[in-house]
Coordinates of C-alpha atoms in Angstrom, one line a residue:
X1314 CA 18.3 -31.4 45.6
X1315 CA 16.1 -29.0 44.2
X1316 CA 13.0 -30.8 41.8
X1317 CA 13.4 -30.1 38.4
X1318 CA 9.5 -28.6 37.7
X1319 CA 10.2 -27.9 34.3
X1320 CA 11.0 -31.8 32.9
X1321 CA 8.1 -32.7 34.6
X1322 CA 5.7 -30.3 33.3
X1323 CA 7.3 -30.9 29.7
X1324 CA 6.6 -34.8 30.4
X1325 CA 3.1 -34.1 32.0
X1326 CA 2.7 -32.0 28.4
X1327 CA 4.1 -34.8 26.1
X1328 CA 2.3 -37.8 27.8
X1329 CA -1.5 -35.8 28.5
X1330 CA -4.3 -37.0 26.3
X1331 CA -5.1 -34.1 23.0
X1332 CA -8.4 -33.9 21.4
X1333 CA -7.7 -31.7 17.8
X1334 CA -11.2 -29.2 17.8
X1335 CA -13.3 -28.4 14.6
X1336 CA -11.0 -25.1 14.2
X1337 CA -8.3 -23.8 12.2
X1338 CA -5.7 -20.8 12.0
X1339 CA -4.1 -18.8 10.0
X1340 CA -1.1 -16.4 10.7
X1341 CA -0.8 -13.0 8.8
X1342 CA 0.2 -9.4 8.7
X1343 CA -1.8 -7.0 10.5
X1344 CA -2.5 -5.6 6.6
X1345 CA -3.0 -8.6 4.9
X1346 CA -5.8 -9.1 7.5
X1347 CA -7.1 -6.2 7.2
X1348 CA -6.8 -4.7 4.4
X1349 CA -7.3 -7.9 2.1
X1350 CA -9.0 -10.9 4.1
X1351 CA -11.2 -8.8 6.5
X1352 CA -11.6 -6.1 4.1
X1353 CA -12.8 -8.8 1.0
X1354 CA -13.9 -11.7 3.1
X1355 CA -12.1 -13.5 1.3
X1356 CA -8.7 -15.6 2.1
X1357 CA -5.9 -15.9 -0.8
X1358 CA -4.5 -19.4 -2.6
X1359 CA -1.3 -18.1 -3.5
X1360 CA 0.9 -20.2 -6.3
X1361 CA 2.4 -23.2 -4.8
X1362 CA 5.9 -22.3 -5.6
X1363 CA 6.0 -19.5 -3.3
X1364 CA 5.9 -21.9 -0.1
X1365 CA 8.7 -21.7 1.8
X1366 CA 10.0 -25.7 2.0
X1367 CA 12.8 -26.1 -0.4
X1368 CA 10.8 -29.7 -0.8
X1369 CA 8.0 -27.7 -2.6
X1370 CA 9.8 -24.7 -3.9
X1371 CA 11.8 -26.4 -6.3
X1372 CA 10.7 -28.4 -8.6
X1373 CA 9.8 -32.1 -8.2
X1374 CA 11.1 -34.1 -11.6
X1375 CA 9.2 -36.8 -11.8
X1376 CA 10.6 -40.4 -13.6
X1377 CA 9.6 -40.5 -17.1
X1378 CA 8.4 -44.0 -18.3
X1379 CA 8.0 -45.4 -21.8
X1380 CA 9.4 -45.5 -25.1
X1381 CA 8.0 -43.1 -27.0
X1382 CA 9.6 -41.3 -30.3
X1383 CA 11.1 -38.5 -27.8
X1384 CA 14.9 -36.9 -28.4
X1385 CA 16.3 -37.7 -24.8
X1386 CA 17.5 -34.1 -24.8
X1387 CA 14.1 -32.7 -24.4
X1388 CA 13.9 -34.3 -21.2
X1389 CA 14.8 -31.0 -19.2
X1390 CA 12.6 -29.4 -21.2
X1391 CA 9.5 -31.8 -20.9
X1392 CA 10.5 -31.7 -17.1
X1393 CA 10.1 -28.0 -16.9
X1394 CA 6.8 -28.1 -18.7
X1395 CA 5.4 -31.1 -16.4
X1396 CA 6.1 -28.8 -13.6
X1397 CA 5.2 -25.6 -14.6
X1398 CA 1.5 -27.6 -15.0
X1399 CA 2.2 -29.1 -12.0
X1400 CA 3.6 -26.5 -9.1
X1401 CA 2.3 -23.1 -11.0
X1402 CA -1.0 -23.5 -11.9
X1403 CA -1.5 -25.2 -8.3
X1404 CA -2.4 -23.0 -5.2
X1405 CA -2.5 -23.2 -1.6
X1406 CA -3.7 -21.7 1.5
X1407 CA -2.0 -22.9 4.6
X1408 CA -3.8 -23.4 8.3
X1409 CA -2.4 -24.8 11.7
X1410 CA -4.5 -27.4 13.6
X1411 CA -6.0 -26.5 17.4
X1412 CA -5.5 -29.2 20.3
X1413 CA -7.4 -28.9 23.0
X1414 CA -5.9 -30.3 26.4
X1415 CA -7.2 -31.4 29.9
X1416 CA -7.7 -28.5 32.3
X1417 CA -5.5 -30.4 34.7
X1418 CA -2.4 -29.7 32.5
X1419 CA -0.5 -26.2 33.9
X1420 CA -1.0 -25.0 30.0
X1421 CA -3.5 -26.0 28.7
X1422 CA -3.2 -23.4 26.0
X1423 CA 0.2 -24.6 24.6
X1424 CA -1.1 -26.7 21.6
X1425 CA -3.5 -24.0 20.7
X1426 CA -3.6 -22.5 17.0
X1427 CA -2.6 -19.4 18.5
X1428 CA 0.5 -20.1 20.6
X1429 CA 2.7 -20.8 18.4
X1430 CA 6.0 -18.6 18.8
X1431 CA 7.6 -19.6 15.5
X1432 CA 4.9 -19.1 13.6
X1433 CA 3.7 -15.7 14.9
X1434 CA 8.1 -14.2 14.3
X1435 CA 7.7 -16.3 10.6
X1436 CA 3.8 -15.3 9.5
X1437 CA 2.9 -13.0 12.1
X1438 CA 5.3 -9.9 11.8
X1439 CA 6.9 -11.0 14.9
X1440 CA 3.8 -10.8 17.1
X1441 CA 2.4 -7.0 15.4
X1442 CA 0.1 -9.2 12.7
X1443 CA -2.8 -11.0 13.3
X1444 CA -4.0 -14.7 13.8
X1445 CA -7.6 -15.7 12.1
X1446 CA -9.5 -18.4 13.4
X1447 CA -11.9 -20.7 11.5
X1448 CA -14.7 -23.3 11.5
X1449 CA -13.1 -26.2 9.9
X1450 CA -16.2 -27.5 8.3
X1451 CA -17.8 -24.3 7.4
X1452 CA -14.4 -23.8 5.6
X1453 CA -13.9 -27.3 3.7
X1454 CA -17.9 -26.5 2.5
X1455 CA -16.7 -22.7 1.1
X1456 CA -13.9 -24.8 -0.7
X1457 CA -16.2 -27.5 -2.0
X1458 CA -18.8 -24.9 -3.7
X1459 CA -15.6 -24.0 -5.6
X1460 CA -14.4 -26.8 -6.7
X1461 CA -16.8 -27.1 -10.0
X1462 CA -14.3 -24.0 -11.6
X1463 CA -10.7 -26.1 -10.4
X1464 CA -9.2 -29.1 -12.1
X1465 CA -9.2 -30.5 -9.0
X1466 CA -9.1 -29.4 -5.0
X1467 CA -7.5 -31.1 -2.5
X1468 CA -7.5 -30.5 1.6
X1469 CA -5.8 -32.7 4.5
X1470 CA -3.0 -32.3 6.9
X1471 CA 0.3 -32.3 5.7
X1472 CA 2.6 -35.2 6.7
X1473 CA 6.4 -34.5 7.8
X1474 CA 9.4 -36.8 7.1
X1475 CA 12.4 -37.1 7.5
X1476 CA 13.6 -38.9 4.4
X1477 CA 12.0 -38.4 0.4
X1478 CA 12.4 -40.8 -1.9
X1479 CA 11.8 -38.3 -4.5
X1480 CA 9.5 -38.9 -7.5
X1481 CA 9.1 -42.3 -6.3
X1482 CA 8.9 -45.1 -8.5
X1483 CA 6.1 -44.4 -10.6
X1484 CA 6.0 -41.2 -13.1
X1485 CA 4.9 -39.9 -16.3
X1486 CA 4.3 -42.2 -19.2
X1487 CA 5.9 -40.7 -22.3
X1488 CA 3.4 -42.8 -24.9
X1489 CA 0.9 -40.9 -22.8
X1490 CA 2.7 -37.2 -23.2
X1491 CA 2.5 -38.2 -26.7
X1492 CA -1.2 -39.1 -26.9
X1493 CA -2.9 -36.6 -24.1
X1494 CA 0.0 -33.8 -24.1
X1495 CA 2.0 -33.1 -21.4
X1496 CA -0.2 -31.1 -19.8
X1497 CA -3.0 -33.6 -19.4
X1498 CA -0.6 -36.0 -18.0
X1499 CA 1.0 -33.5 -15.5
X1500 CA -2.5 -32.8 -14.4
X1501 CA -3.3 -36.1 -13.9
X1502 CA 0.1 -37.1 -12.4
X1503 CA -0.5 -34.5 -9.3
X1504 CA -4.2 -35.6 -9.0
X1505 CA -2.6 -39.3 -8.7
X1506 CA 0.6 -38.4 -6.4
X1507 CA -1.7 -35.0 -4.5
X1508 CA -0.6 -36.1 -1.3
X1509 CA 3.5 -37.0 -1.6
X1510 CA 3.5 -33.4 -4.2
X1511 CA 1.2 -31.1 -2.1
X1512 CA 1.1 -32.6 1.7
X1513 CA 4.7 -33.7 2.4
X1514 CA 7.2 -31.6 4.0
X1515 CA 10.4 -32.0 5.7
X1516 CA 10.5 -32.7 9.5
X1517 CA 12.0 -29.3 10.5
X1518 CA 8.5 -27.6 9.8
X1519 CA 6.7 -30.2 12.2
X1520 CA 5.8 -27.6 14.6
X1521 CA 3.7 -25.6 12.3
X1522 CA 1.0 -28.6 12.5
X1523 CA -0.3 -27.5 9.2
X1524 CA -3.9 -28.2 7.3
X1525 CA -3.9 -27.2 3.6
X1526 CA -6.3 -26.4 1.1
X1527 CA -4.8 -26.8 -2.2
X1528 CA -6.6 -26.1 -6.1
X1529 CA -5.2 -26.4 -9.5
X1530 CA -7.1 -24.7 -12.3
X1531 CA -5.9 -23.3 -15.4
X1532 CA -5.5 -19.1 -14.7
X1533 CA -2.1 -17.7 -13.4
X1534 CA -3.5 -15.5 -11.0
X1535 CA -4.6 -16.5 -7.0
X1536 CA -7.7 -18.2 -6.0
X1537 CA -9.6 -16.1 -3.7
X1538 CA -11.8 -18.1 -1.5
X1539 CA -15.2 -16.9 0.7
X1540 CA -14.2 -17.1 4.1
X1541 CA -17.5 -14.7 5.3
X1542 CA -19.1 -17.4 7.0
X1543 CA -16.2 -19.4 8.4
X1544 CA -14.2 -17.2 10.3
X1545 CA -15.0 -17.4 14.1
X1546 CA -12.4 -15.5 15.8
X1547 CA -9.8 -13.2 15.4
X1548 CA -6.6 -12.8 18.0
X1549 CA -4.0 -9.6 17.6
X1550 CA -0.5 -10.3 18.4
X1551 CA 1.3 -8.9 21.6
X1552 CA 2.7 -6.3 19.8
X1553 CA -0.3 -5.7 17.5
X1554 CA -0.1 -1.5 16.6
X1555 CA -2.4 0.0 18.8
X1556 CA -3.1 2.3 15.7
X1557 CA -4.1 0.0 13.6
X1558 CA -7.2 -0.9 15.6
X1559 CA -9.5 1.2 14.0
X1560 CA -8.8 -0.1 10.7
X1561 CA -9.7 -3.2 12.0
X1562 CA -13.1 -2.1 14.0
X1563 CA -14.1 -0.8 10.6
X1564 CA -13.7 -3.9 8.3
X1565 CA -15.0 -6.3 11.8
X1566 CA -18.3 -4.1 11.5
X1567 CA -20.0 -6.2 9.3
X1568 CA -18.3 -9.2 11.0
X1569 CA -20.0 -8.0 14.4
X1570 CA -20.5 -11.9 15.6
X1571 CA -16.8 -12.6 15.4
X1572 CA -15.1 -11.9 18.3
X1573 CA -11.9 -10.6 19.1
X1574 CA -8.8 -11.6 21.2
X1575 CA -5.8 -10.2 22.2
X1576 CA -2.6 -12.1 23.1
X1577 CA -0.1 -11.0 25.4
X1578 CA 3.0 -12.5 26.5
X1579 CA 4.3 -13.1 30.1
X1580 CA 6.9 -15.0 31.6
X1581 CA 7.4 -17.1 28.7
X1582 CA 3.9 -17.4 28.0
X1583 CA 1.0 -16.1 25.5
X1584 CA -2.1 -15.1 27.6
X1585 CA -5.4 -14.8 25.7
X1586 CA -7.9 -12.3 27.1
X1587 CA -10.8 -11.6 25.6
X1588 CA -10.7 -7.8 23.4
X1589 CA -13.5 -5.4 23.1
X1590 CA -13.5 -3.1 20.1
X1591 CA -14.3 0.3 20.4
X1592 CA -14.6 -0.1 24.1
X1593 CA -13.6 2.8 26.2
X1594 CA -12.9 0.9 29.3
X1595 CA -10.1 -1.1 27.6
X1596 CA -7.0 0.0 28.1
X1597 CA -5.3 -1.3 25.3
X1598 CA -7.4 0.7 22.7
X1599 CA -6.2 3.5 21.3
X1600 CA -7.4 6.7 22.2
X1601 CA -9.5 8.9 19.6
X1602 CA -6.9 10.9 18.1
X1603 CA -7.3 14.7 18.5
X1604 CA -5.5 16.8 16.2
X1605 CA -3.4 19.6 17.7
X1606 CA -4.6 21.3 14.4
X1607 CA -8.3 22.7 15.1
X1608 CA -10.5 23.7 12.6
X1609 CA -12.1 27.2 12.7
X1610 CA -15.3 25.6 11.4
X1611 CA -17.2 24.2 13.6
X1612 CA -19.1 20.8 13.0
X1613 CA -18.7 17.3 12.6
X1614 CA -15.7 15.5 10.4
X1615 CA -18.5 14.4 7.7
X1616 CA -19.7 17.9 7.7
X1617 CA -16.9 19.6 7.0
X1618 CA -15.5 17.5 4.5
X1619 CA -18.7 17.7 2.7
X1620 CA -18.4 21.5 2.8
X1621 CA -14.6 21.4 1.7
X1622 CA -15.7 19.1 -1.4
X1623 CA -18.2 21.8 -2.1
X1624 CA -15.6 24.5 -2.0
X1625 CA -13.4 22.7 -4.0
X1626 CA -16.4 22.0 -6.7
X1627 CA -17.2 26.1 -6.6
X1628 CA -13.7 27.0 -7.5
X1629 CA -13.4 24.5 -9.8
X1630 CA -17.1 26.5 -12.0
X1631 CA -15.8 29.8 -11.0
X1632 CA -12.2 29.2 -12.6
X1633 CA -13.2 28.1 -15.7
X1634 CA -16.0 31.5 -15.9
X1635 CA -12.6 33.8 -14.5
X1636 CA -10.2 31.5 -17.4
X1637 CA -12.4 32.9 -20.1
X1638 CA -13.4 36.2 -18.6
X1639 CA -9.4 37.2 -18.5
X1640 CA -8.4 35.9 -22.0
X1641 CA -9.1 39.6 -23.7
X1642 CA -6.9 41.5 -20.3
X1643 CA -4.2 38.6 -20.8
X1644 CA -3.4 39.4 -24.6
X1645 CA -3.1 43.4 -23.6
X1646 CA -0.2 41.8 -21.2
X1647 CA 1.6 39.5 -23.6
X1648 CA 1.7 42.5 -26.4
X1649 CA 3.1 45.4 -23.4
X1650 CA 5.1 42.7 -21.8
X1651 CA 6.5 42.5 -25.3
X1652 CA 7.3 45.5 -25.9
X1653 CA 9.0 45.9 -22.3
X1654 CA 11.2 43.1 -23.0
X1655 CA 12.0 44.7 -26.3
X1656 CA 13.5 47.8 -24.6
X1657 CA 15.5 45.9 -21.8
X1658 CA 17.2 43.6 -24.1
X1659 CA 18.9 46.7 -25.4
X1660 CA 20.5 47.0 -22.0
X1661 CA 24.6 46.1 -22.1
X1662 CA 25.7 43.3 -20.2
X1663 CA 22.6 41.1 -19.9
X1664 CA 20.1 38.5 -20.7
X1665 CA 16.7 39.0 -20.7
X1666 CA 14.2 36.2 -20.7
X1667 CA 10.5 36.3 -20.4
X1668 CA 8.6 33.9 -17.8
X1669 CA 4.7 32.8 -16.9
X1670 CA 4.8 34.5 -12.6
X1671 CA 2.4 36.2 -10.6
X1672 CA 5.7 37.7 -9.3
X1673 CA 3.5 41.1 -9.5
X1674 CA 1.2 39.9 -6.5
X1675 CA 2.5 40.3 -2.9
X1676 CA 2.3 37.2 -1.6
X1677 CA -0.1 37.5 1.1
X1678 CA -2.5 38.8 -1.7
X1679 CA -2.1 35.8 -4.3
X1680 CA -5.2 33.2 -4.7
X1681 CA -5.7 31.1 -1.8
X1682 CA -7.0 27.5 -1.5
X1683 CA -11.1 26.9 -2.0
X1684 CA -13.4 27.8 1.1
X1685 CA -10.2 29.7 3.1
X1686 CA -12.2 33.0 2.1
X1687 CA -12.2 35.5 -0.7
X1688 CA -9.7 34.8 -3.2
X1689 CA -8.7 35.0 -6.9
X1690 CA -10.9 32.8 -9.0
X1691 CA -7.9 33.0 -11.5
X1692 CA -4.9 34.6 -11.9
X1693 CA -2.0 34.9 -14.4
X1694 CA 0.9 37.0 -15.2
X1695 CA 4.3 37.6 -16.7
X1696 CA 7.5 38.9 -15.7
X1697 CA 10.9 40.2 -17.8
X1698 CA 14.2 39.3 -16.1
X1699 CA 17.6 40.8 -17.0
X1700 CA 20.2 39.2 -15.2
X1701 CA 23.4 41.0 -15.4
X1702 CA 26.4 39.2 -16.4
X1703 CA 28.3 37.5 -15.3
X1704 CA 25.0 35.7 -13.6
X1705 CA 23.9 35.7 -9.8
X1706 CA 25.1 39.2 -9.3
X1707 CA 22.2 41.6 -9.6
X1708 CA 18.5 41.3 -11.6
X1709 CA 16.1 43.4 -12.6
X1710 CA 12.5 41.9 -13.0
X1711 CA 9.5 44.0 -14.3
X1712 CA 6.4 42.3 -13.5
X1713 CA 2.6 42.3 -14.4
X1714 CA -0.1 40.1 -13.1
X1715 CA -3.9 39.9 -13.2
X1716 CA -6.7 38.6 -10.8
X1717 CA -10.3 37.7 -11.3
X1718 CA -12.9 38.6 -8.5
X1719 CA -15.8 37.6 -9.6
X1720 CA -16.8 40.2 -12.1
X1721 CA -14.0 42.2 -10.7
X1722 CA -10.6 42.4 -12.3
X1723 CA -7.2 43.3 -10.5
X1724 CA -4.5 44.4 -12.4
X1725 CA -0.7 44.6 -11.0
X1726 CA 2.5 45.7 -12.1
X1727 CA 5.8 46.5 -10.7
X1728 CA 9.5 46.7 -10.8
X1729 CA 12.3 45.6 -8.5
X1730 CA 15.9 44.7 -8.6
X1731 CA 17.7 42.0 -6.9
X1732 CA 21.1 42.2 -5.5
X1733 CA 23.1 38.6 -4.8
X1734 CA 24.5 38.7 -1.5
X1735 CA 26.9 35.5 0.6
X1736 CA 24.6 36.3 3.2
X1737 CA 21.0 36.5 1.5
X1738 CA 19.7 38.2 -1.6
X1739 CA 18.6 41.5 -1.3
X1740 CA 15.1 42.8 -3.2
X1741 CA 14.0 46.0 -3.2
X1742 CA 11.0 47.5 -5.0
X1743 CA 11.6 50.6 -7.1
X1744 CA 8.1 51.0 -8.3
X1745 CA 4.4 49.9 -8.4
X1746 CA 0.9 50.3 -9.4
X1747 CA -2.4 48.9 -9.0
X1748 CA -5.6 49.4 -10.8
X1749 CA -9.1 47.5 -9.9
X1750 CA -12.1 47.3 -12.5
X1751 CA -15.1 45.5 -13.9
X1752 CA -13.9 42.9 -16.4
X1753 CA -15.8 45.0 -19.1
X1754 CA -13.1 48.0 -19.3
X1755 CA -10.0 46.0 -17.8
X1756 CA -8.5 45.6 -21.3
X1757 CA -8.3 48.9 -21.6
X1758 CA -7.0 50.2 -18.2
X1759 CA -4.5 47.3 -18.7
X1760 CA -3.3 49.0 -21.6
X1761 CA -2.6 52.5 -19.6
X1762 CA -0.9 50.1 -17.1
X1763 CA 1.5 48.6 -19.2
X1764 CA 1.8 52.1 -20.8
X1765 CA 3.0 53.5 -17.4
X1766 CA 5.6 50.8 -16.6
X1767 CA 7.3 51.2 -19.5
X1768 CA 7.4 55.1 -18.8
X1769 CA 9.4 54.1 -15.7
X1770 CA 11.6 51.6 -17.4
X1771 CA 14.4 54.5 -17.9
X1772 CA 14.4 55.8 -13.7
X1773 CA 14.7 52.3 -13.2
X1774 CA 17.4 51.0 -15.3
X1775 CA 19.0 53.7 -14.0
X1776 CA 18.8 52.6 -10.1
X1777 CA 19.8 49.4 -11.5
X1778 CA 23.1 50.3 -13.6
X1779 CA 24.2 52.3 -10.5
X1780 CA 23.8 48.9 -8.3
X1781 CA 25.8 46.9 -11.1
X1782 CA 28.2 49.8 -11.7
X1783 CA 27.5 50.3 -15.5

């Protein structure tokens, strides 16, 4: 008969001597730590209600004592008030005990703070978060030097059972409601009852072997406690994002004494080896990334962001100079676009509206982003369309648009119809001119440019009735 290896490794497991060690863990997302505990050095006391044992979720009622002048009615009431003092101005941050084992056991590892299976699929993203080690004592002396701003603090392993009585038999005294107010006596009730209210959960969580620190204090918000010199050691799930490791070298750099671990898992087993940061030889780190789209400047990142900032900064003087500079050429365009749309809503069969575009601009020619070479400092324009009715069938646009160079000016207009087709509009340009000048006489050739595209407003409505059949 083959031996059964496994029952006697589980006995040799359950019957071997445990020594607990001076440290503690704590399971998170790969974002909470690093983004908010590595990041601030600093680790959160969230409300108490948001634990996740129906035994501290919901409210704990406690018995109400005494014959005070109170309208039994209230008592709901004074029961929600007792533990809104109680349970939501308390907070808690939550930490598994580490048990060290003889090196004769086969795993010795399996009562570590970082081993736990349940805890790393409930807190740990399912192995892609992050587990945080820390000095016990350094810890409980960071939550001491903040106790002088809490009602009170509180810190000790939590106890699991089976069986609550409840409130138990003692409770809130309603002569002393009466005299101190409810909220001094549900204040003082938890500091009496800490450990049965803030260190007793049911059986089924046993496994998480937990250590709590827990504060009450008077603001609605989470405590957020100094964790810089406590944290010893930090240990990346199995399925840690390999792209998330240089977040994490940059917030550890301050941090360079801690060190880092990664976990892997192997037949049925978490392996911890020992995880270098920024080390090329590992083979678990994430290659540099290198974009498949180069940059035609050359330099480093910091470089050329610098110089795209200062692009960015140029344009932004240049298009408030090129704003004002065209005002006087813009006004020429409003009154001769005017006037354009004045003729071409005399056309039969119609509606003509006018629009903001730099329509008038080939595309290729239009302002470009800051520091991709020359371009428009500004540029505006407006365009009259008549679409012919019934709508989507054919429209005619007459265009004008203006560009600032500088102390050059660029002035476009043009005229084009567009025929609705199932298989893809058709455009087709029936005229266009283009005139370049100092900013000085640009009013005035803008004028003589306006003046010409109305001239060849009456070949082109013509081109355009014919289309439309009018």
């Amino acid at each position: 008969m083959p031996t059964d290896y496994t029952a006697y490794f589980e006995e040799e497991l359950r019957n071997a001597p445990k020594r607990q060690t001076d440290d503690l863990y704590h399971y998170t997302s790969s974002d909470a730590a690093i983004l908010g505990i590595l990041a601030t050095r600093t680790i959160r006391l969230s409300p108490f209600h948001g634990t996740n044992d129906l035994w501290e979720s919901k409210p704990l009622y406690p018995s109400l004592q005494g014959s005070a002048e109170f309208r039994p009615e209230a008592t709901m009431e004074l029961w929600d008030e007792i533990d809104r003092y109680i349970r939501m101005h308390s907070k808690v941050a939550c930490f598994v005990n580490d048990w060290d084992l003889p090196e004769a056991v086969l795993d010795r590892d399996a009562l570590r703070g970082w081993s736990h299976l349940s805890l790393w699929a409930h807190y740990g993203r399912r192995h892609a978060g992050v587990c945080l080690r820390f000095d016990r004592q350094k810890l409980l002396s960071a939550f001491e030097a903040a106790k002088r701003s809490a009602v009170h603090q509180f810190s000790g392993d939590v106890r699991y059972r089976t069986v609550s009585l409840g409130a138990g038999p003692e409770g809130i005294d309603l002569l002393q409601v009466q005299e101190f107010g409810a909220d001094a006596a549900a204040l003082r009730y938890s500091e009496t009852h800490h450990q049965e209210l803030f260190f007793s959960k049911h059986m089924d969580w046993s496994n998480e072997s937990e250590f709590r620190l827990v504060r009450t204090d008077l603001s609605p918000s989470p405590f957020y406690l100094d964790i810089a010199d406590a944290l010893n050691g930090v240990f990346l799930g199995d399925e840690f994002p390999t792209e998330r490791i240089p977040a994490l070298q940059a917030v550890l750099g301050p941090l360079a004494s801690v060190p880092t671990f990664q976990l892997r898992f192997h037949n049925r087993r978490l392996w911890c080896y020992p995880f270098e940061l920024g080390s090329t030889s590992n083979a678990d780190v994430v290659a540099e990334t290198v974009s498949s789209f180069s940059a035609r400047r050359e330099g480093t990142l910091a470089a050329r962001l610098d110089e795209l900032r200062a692009a960015e900064l140029e344009a932004d003087a240049s298009l408030t100079v090129a704003r004002e500079a065209a005002q006087p050429v813009a006004a020429v365009l409003t009154e001769g676009v005017d006037l354009v749309a004045a003729e071409v809503v005399e056309w039969p069969a119609t509606v003509v509206q006018v629009h903001s575009s730099i329509t008038a601009v080939p595309e290729g020619q239009r302002r470009r982003a800051p520091g991709t070479g020359e371009t428009a400092a500004y540029e505006t324009g407006l365009m009259v369309v008549a679409e012919h009715q019934p709508q989507y069938s054919f429209t005619f646009v007459a265009a004008v648009a203006i560009q600032v160079f500088d102390k050059r000016v660029r002035m476009q207009a043009t005229i084009s119809v567009e025929t609705w087709l199932d298989t893809g509009n058709l455009q087709e340009e029936l005229w266009r001119e283009v005139e370049e000048t100092d900013v000085a006489a640009a009013p005035t050739l803008a004028k003589l440019l306006l003046d010409r595209l109305r001239e060849a407003l009456p070949s082109s409505r013509e081109a355009f009735d014919r289309r439309r059949g009018v």
